[in-house]
mmCIF file of C-alpha atoms in Angstrom:
data_model
loop_
_atom_site.group_PDB
_atom_site.id
_atom_site.type_symbol
_atom_site.label_atom_id
_atom_site.label_comp_id
_atom_site.label_asym_id
_atom_site.label_seq_id
_atom_site.Cartn_x
_atom_site.Cartn_y
_atom_site.Cartn_z
ATOM 1 C CA MET A 188 -6.509 -15.405 11.669
ATOM 2 C CA ARG A 189 -7.171 -18.066 14.448
ATOM 3 C CA HIS A 190 -9.493 -20.049 12.095
ATOM 4 C CA ASN A 191 -7.044 -20.135 8.982
ATOM 5 C CA PRO A 192 -3.677 -19.221 10.162
ATOM 6 C CA GLY A 193 -1.894 -21.400 7.489
ATOM 7 C CA THR A 194 -3.509 -19.940 4.690
ATOM 8 C CA MET A 195 -3.216 -16.308 5.547
ATOM 9 C CA PHE A 196 0.567 -16.811 6.186
ATOM 10 C CA PHE A 197 1.334 -19.214 3.292
ATOM 11 C CA TYR A 198 0.251 -16.493 0.912
ATOM 12 C CA ALA A 199 1.926 -13.593 2.976
ATOM 13 C CA GLY A 200 4.846 -15.631 3.005
ATOM 14 C CA ILE A 201 5.072 -16.052 -0.759
ATOM 15 C CA VAL A 202 4.843 -12.292 -1.096
ATOM 16 C CA SER A 203 7.364 -11.784 1.484
ATOM 17 C CA VAL A 204 9.850 -14.263 0.271
ATOM 18 C CA ILE A 205 9.777 -13.034 -3.616
ATOM 19 C CA THR A 206 9.885 -9.564 -2.501
ATOM 20 C CA GLY A 207 12.669 -10.234 -0.079
ATOM 21 C CA ALA A 208 14.804 -11.873 -2.566
ATOM 22 C CA LEU A 209 14.266 -9.238 -5.403
ATOM 23 C CA SER A 210 15.254 -6.676 -2.820
ATOM 24 C CA VAL A 211 18.230 -8.300 -1.980
ATOM 25 C CA PHE A 212 19.392 -8.644 -5.484
ATOM 26 C CA SER A 213 18.346 -5.045 -6.290
ATOM 27 C CA LEU A 214 20.567 -3.829 -3.411
ATOM 28 C CA TRP A 215 23.382 -6.074 -4.423
ATOM 29 C CA SER A 216 23.480 -4.734 -7.947
ATOM 30 C CA THR A 217 23.320 -1.187 -6.794
ATOM 31 C CA ASN A 218 26.224 -2.026 -4.348
ATOM 32 C CA GLN A 219 28.227 -3.486 -7.443
ATOM 33 C CA ALA A 220 27.365 -0.441 -9.549
ATOM 34 C CA VAL A 221 29.072 1.761 -6.898
ATOM 35 C CA LEU A 222 31.921 -0.314 -6.131
ATOM 36 C CA SER A 223 32.895 -1.617 -9.693
ATOM 37 C CA SER A 224 36.204 0.063 -10.771
ATOM 38 C CA THR A 225 35.357 0.194 -14.743
ATOM 39 C CA ASP A 226 32.826 2.104 -16.371
ATOM 40 C CA LEU A 227 31.788 -0.892 -18.289
ATOM 41 C CA ALA A 228 31.408 -3.032 -15.102
ATOM 42 C CA GLN A 229 29.477 -0.089 -13.616
ATOM 43 C CA GLY A 230 27.255 0.207 -16.319
ATOM 44 C CA ALA A 231 26.347 -3.595 -16.495
ATOM 45 C CA ALA A 232 25.987 -3.433 -12.744
ATOM 46 C CA GLY A 233 23.573 -0.467 -12.980
ATOM 47 C CA ASP A 234 21.554 -1.770 -15.719
ATOM 48 C CA ALA A 235 21.064 -4.947 -13.691
ATOM 49 C CA ALA A 236 20.146 -2.684 -10.504
ATOM 50 C CA VAL A 237 17.519 -0.813 -12.929
ATOM 51 C CA MET A 238 15.950 -4.375 -14.193
ATOM 52 C CA ALA A 239 15.891 -5.465 -10.670
ATOM 53 C CA GLN A 240 14.116 -2.457 -9.451
ATOM 54 C CA LEU A 241 11.374 -2.585 -12.249
ATOM 55 C CA ALA A 242 11.012 -6.405 -11.799
ATOM 56 C CA LEU A 243 10.665 -6.009 -8.173
ATOM 57 C CA GLY A 244 8.086 -3.279 -8.719
ATOM 58 C CA ILE A 245 5.861 -5.381 -11.111
ATOM 59 C CA VAL A 246 6.506 -8.687 -9.259
ATOM 60 C CA THR A 247 5.533 -6.976 -5.712
ATOM 61 C CA ALA A 248 2.350 -5.275 -7.207
ATOM 62 C CA VAL A 249 0.922 -8.787 -8.714
ATOM 63 C CA THR A 250 1.808 -11.088 -5.760
ATOM 64 C CA SER A 251 0.438 -8.334 -3.261
ATOM 65 C CA LEU A 252 -2.652 -8.252 -5.296
ATOM 66 C CA ILE A 253 -3.108 -12.014 -5.389
ATOM 67 C CA ALA A 254 -2.121 -12.378 -1.419
ATOM 68 C CA THR A 255 -4.736 -9.444 -0.876
ATOM 69 C CA GLY A 256 -7.512 -11.490 -2.952
ATOM 70 C CA ALA A 257 -6.577 -14.923 -0.949
ATOM 71 C CA LEU A 258 -6.612 -13.171 2.418
ATOM 72 C CA VAL A 259 -9.933 -11.313 1.898
ATOM 73 C CA VAL A 260 -11.313 -14.971 0.919
ATOM 74 C CA SER A 261 -9.672 -16.232 4.146
ATOM 75 C CA VAL A 262 -10.944 -13.650 6.415
ATOM 76 C CA SER A 263 -14.277 -13.789 4.992
ATOM 77 C CA GLN A 264 -14.746 -17.390 5.806
ATOM 78 C CA SER A 265 -13.201 -16.851 9.272
ATOM 79 C CA VAL A 266 -15.945 -14.660 10.400
ATOM 80 C CA ILE A 267 -18.187 -17.520 10.195
ATOM 81 C CA GLY A 268 -16.211 -19.703 11.575
ATOM 82 C CA GLN A 269 -15.245 -21.761 8.591
ATOM 83 C CA LYS A 270 -11.891 -23.230 7.583
ATOM 84 C CA VAL A 271 -10.846 -23.222 3.924
ATOM 85 C CA SER A 272 -7.763 -24.757 2.462
ATOM 86 C CA LEU A 273 -5.013 -23.359 0.144
ATOM 87 C CA GLY A 274 -6.668 -24.877 -2.696
ATOM 88 C CA GLN A 275 -10.150 -23.472 -1.983
ATOM 89 C CA VAL A 276 -8.630 -20.015 -1.684
ATOM 90 C CA TRP A 277 -6.865 -20.219 -4.763
ATOM 91 C CA ARG A 278 -9.921 -21.391 -6.705
ATOM 92 C CA ALA A 279 -11.858 -18.524 -5.397
ATOM 93 C CA VAL A 280 -9.226 -15.940 -6.479
ATOM 94 C CA ARG A 281 -7.802 -17.031 -9.500
ATOM 95 C CA GLY A 282 -10.652 -16.016 -11.505
ATOM 96 C CA ARG A 283 -10.480 -12.491 -9.923
ATOM 97 C CA VAL A 284 -6.778 -11.627 -10.655
ATOM 98 C CA TRP A 285 -7.377 -9.782 -13.824
ATOM 99 C CA SER A 286 -10.278 -7.937 -12.460
ATOM 100 C CA LEU A 287 -7.818 -6.942 -9.199
ATOM 101 C CA ILE A 288 -4.985 -5.866 -11.596
ATOM 102 C CA GLY A 289 -7.225 -3.846 -13.695
ATOM 103 C CA LEU A 290 -8.961 -2.194 -10.435
ATOM 104 C CA SER A 291 -5.181 -1.470 -9.175
ATOM 105 C CA LEU A 292 -4.133 0.047 -12.771
ATOM 106 C CA LEU A 293 -7.750 2.154 -12.595
ATOM 107 C CA ILE A 294 -6.773 3.598 -9.096
ATOM 108 C CA VAL A 295 -3.220 4.333 -10.291
ATOM 109 C CA LEU A 296 -4.636 6.502 -13.155
ATOM 110 C CA ILE A 297 -6.970 8.285 -10.595
ATOM 111 C CA ALA A 298 -3.989 9.171 -8.403
ATOM 112 C CA ILE A 299 -1.763 10.122 -11.462
ATOM 113 C CA GLY A 300 -4.687 12.426 -12.618
ATOM 114 C CA PHE A 301 -5.022 13.881 -9.112
ATOM 115 C CA VAL A 302 -1.287 14.431 -8.835
ATOM 116 C CA ILE A 303 -1.269 16.375 -12.309
ATOM 117 C CA VAL A 304 -4.281 18.464 -11.204
ATOM 118 C CA THR A 305 -2.745 19.324 -7.970
ATOM 119 C CA SER A 306 0.730 19.783 -9.328
ATOM 120 C CA ILE A 307 -0.882 22.474 -11.801
ATOM 121 C CA ILE A 308 -2.389 24.126 -8.711
ATOM 122 C CA PHE A 309 0.795 24.367 -6.856
ATOM 123 C CA ALA A 310 2.705 25.454 -9.930
ATOM 124 C CA LEU A 311 0.304 28.544 -10.291
ATOM 125 C CA LEU A 312 0.459 29.223 -6.350
ATOM 126 C CA LEU A 313 4.252 28.906 -6.476
ATOM 127 C CA VAL A 314 4.237 31.425 -9.641
ATOM 128 C CA THR A 315 2.415 33.763 -7.522
ATOM 129 C CA VAL A 316 4.862 33.394 -4.852
ATOM 130 C CA PHE A 317 7.841 34.210 -7.248
ATOM 131 C CA SER A 318 5.751 36.946 -8.691
ATOM 132 C CA ALA A 319 5.469 38.523 -5.304
ATOM 133 C CA MET A 320 8.998 38.198 -4.593
ATOM 134 C CA LEU A 321 10.052 39.812 -7.756
ATOM 135 C CA GLY A 322 7.314 42.674 -7.220
ATOM 136 C CA THR A 323 5.839 42.102 -10.875
ATOM 137 C CA PHE A 324 2.242 42.207 -9.520
ATOM 138 C CA THR A 325 2.326 44.922 -6.950
ATOM 139 C CA GLY A 326 5.321 46.803 -7.317
ATOM 140 C CA ASP A 327 7.387 46.596 -3.994
ATOM 141 C CA VAL A 328 6.735 43.635 -2.095
ATOM 142 C CA THR A 329 6.750 43.852 1.728
ATOM 143 C CA GLU A 330 7.800 41.144 3.848
ATOM 144 C CA GLU A 331 4.227 40.830 5.302
ATOM 145 C CA GLY A 332 2.907 40.353 1.911
ATOM 146 C CA PHE A 333 5.449 37.792 0.981
ATOM 147 C CA MET A 334 5.021 35.873 4.114
ATOM 148 C CA LEU A 335 1.029 35.857 3.716
ATOM 149 C CA VAL A 336 1.325 34.441 0.035
ATOM 150 C CA LEU A 337 4.107 31.606 1.478
ATOM 151 C CA GLY A 338 1.679 30.854 4.090
ATOM 152 C CA LEU A 339 -1.161 30.326 1.915
ATOM 153 C CA THR A 340 0.640 28.240 -0.394
ATOM 154 C CA LEU A 341 1.834 25.896 2.183
ATOM 155 C CA LEU A 342 -1.625 25.839 3.561
ATOM 156 C CA ALA A 343 -2.849 24.784 0.209
ATOM 157 C CA LEU A 344 -0.222 22.249 -0.039
ATOM 158 C CA ALA A 345 -1.162 20.791 3.599
ATOM 159 C CA LEU A 346 -4.782 20.761 2.628
ATOM 160 C CA SER A 347 -4.337 19.114 -0.656
ATOM 161 C CA ALA A 348 -3.328 15.910 1.299
ATOM 162 C CA ILE A 349 -6.925 15.666 2.821
ATOM 163 C CA PRO A 350 -8.729 15.003 -0.555
ATOM 164 C CA ALA A 351 -6.195 12.687 -1.165
ATOM 165 C CA PHE A 352 -6.948 10.497 1.995
ATOM 166 C CA ILE A 353 -10.744 10.767 1.413
ATOM 167 C CA ILE A 354 -10.389 9.386 -2.099
ATOM 168 C CA ALA A 355 -8.039 6.556 -0.939
ATOM 169 C CA THR A 356 -10.240 5.839 1.714
ATOM 170 C CA ARG A 357 -13.600 5.755 -0.115
ATOM 171 C CA LEU A 358 -12.013 3.369 -2.585
ATOM 172 C CA SER A 359 -10.292 1.310 -0.010
ATOM 173 C CA VAL A 360 -12.766 -1.633 0.205
ATOM 174 C CA SER A 361 -12.837 -1.964 -3.823
ATOM 175 C CA PHE A 362 -10.715 -5.155 -3.622
ATOM 176 C CA SER A 363 -12.926 -6.906 -1.224
ATOM 177 C CA ALA A 364 -15.905 -6.308 -3.463
ATOM 178 C CA VAL A 365 -13.873 -7.452 -6.405
ATOM 179 C CA VAL A 366 -13.278 -10.908 -4.710
ATOM 180 C CA LEU A 367 -16.342 -11.377 -2.459
ATOM 181 C CA GLU A 368 -18.967 -9.919 -4.942
ATOM 182 C CA LYS A 369 -17.219 -10.624 -8.293
ATOM 183 C CA ALA A 370 -17.576 -7.373 -9.271
ATOM 184 C CA GLY A 371 -15.640 -5.639 -12.204
ATOM 185 C CA PRO A 372 -13.118 -2.939 -11.449
ATOM 186 C CA GLY A 373 -15.588 0.085 -11.918
ATOM 187 C CA THR A 374 -18.447 -1.702 -10.215
ATOM 188 C CA ALA A 375 -16.217 -2.315 -7.403
ATOM 189 C CA MET A 376 -15.076 1.297 -6.892
ATOM 190 C CA SER A 377 -18.809 2.599 -7.158
ATOM 191 C CA ARG A 378 -19.742 -0.189 -4.547
ATOM 192 C CA SER A 379 -16.949 0.947 -2.182
ATOM 193 C CA TRP A 380 -17.735 4.808 -2.849
ATOM 194 C CA ARG A 381 -21.425 3.678 -1.616
ATOM 195 C CA LEU A 382 -20.306 1.620 1.259
ATOM 196 C CA THR A 383 -18.094 4.092 2.815
ATOM 197 C CA ARG A 384 -20.517 7.085 2.569
ATOM 198 C CA GLY A 385 -20.881 8.241 6.230
ATOM 199 C CA SER A 386 -17.977 6.307 7.544
ATOM 200 C CA THR A 387 -14.911 8.250 5.979
ATOM 201 C CA TRP A 388 -13.428 10.019 8.745
ATOM 202 C CA ARG A 389 -14.018 6.569 10.955
ATOM 203 C CA LEU A 390 -12.198 4.631 8.413
ATOM 204 C CA ILE A 391 -9.515 7.391 8.043
ATOM 205 C CA GLY A 392 -8.728 6.953 11.728
ATOM 206 C CA LEU A 393 -8.797 3.391 11.530
ATOM 207 C CA TYR A 394 -6.159 3.320 8.783
ATOM 208 C CA VAL A 395 -4.009 5.519 10.393
ATOM 209 C CA LEU A 396 -4.050 3.285 13.591
ATOM 210 C CA MET A 397 -3.402 0.557 11.086
ATOM 211 C CA ALA A 398 -0.213 2.236 9.421
ATOM 212 C CA ILE A 399 1.096 3.202 12.975
ATOM 213 C CA ILE A 400 0.952 -0.400 14.302
ATOM 214 C CA ALA A 401 2.706 -1.667 11.025
ATOM 215 C CA VAL A 402 5.546 0.923 11.206
ATOM 216 C CA ILE A 403 5.975 0.019 14.997
ATOM 217 C CA VAL A 404 6.094 -3.590 14.081
ATOM 218 C CA THR A 405 8.461 -3.211 11.099
ATOM 219 C CA SER A 406 10.804 -0.935 13.167
ATOM 220 C CA ALA A 407 10.737 -3.214 16.330
ATOM 221 C CA LEU A 408 11.837 -5.628 13.953
ATOM 222 C CA GLY A 409 14.465 -3.845 11.644
ATOM 223 C CA VAL A 410 16.225 -1.337 13.923
ATOM 224 C CA PRO A 411 17.613 -3.993 16.374
ATOM 225 C CA VAL A 412 18.945 -5.896 13.616
ATOM 226 C CA ALA A 413 20.666 -2.818 11.744
ATOM 227 C CA LEU A 414 22.217 -1.689 15.132
ATOM 228 C CA LEU A 415 23.621 -5.230 15.774
ATOM 229 C CA ALA A 416 24.795 -5.356 12.271
ATOM 230 C CA GLU A 417 26.731 -1.974 12.603
ATOM 231 C CA THR A 418 27.921 -2.831 16.018
ATOM 232 C CA LEU A 419 29.267 -6.191 15.095
ATOM 233 C CA GLY A 420 30.815 -4.859 11.562
ATOM 234 C CA LEU A 421 29.002 -7.308 9.414
ATOM 235 C CA SER A 422 29.967 -7.520 5.791
ATOM 236 C CA PRO A 423 27.640 -5.811 3.274
ATOM 237 C CA GLY A 424 26.697 -9.318 2.148
ATOM 238 C CA LEU A 425 25.614 -10.378 5.736
ATOM 239 C CA SER A 426 23.710 -7.306 6.303
ATOM 240 C CA LEU A 427 21.861 -7.513 3.106
ATOM 241 C CA ALA A 428 20.728 -10.983 4.045
ATOM 242 C CA ALA A 429 19.900 -9.916 7.670
ATOM 243 C CA SER A 430 17.677 -7.091 6.089
ATOM 244 C CA ALA A 431 15.956 -9.749 3.907
ATOM 245 C CA VAL A 432 15.041 -11.979 6.611
ATOM 246 C CA VAL A 433 13.770 -8.978 8.855
ATOM 247 C CA GLY A 434 11.727 -7.901 5.826
ATOM 248 C CA VAL A 435 10.262 -11.286 5.202
ATOM 249 C CA LEU A 436 9.495 -11.547 8.971
ATOM 250 C CA ALA A 437 7.931 -8.060 8.846
ATOM 251 C CA ASN A 438 5.914 -8.645 5.751
ATOM 252 C CA LEU A 439 4.682 -12.256 7.400
ATOM 253 C CA ILE A 440 2.962 -10.213 10.158
ATOM 254 C CA VAL A 441 1.997 -6.905 8.531
ATOM 255 C CA THR A 442 0.526 -8.235 5.364
ATOM 256 C CA PRO A 443 -2.195 -10.405 7.001
ATOM 257 C CA PHE A 444 -2.706 -7.901 9.586
ATOM 258 C CA THR A 445 -3.401 -5.000 6.839
ATOM 259 C CA ALA A 446 -5.616 -7.384 4.716
ATOM 260 C CA GLY A 447 -7.591 -8.429 7.819
ATOM 261 C CA VAL A 448 -8.298 -4.803 8.955
ATOM 262 C CA LEU A 449 -9.364 -3.926 5.116
ATOM 263 C CA SER A 450 -11.571 -7.091 4.819
ATOM 264 C CA LEU A 451 -13.245 -6.662 8.220
ATOM 265 C CA ALA A 452 -13.742 -2.889 7.408
ATOM 266 C CA TYR A 453 -15.553 -4.228 4.282
ATOM 267 C CA ILE A 454 -17.871 -6.697 6.383
ATOM 268 C CA ASP A 455 -18.493 -4.073 8.895
ATOM 269 C CA LEU A 456 -19.660 -1.521 6.266
ATOM 270 C CA ARG A 457 -22.042 -4.036 5.014
ATOM 271 C CA ILE A 458 -23.399 -5.133 8.318
ATOM 272 C CA ARG A 459 -24.050 -1.279 9.293
ATOM 273 C CA SER A 460 -25.643 -0.401 5.980
ATOM 274 C CA GLU A 461 -27.061 -3.727 4.561
ATOM 275 C CA GLY A 462 -27.540 -5.931 7.741
ATOM 276 C CA LEU A 463 -25.113 -8.429 6.583
ATOM 277 C CA ASP A 464 -24.699 -9.739 10.114
ATOM 278 C CA VAL A 465 -28.105 -11.695 9.510
ATOM 279 C CA GLN A 466 -26.630 -13.440 6.294
ATOM 280 C CA LEU A 467 -23.562 -14.287 8.129
ATOM 281 C CA ALA A 468 -25.352 -15.701 11.199
ATOM 282 C CA GLN A 469 -27.368 -17.879 8.527
ATOM 283 C CA ALA A 470 -24.220 -18.921 6.978
ATOM 284 C CA ALA A 471 -22.507 -19.941 10.136
ATOM 285 C CA ALA A 472 -25.488 -22.080 10.926
ATOM 286 C CA ARG A 473 -25.358 -23.833 7.733
ATOM 287 C CA ALA A 474 -21.629 -24.526 8.002
#
């Protein structure tokens, strides 16, 4: 970040401002729908709120992907002490946008498939619990038997989070591979899966720490402003504006931070498994 602060904050700022503006419009539309006195006005405001939420999701996803790609390029150049301009970063990323979108959609499909499978398993477990409650399998159900089945169900729910974290972690450097190695979505996922082999739990710990820091930063900015707005009795409009400003500031900090962590994790994995440090030293010497 020290070598290319302007580049990193510029792309993070674009995402922050766009999502902040759409969030304000979405919240305003929802508020209008609640406060409208007529059914027609409520319906129009409600439709606007739904469209705003949809637009917010799509625009946030696309701009975040572009910003992530740009930040990956910036961090990779910062590692060798190289400064890059906004134009250089954009030229490196623009040809990878569709691959980034394809990778994101592929990961979403995998997540949906995982949710479907686990939901079926949970449904079967819940049927077992209800059957135990009704005594359809074993006749009269003892309290101990019911608590055992319920405990096993809760344990299964808790354990199901483990493979989800593992899969997400194993695919976490796919985006870096798409941008820096010019890999396609499928190739990038395979590449990420190989690079993270043997480092899964270390990466999970790193990402958990990253998430905790991001939450702390966001809360440190948001909570005081929310308390101040409540204390001063600010109008809904001013409260929305204050929330938007806080959101922009939080994203300006959190987005480069998280992108930097993911990019450095990718570089670290390649250093450990492929000796990338030698190539980086040679690149730095040529720079």
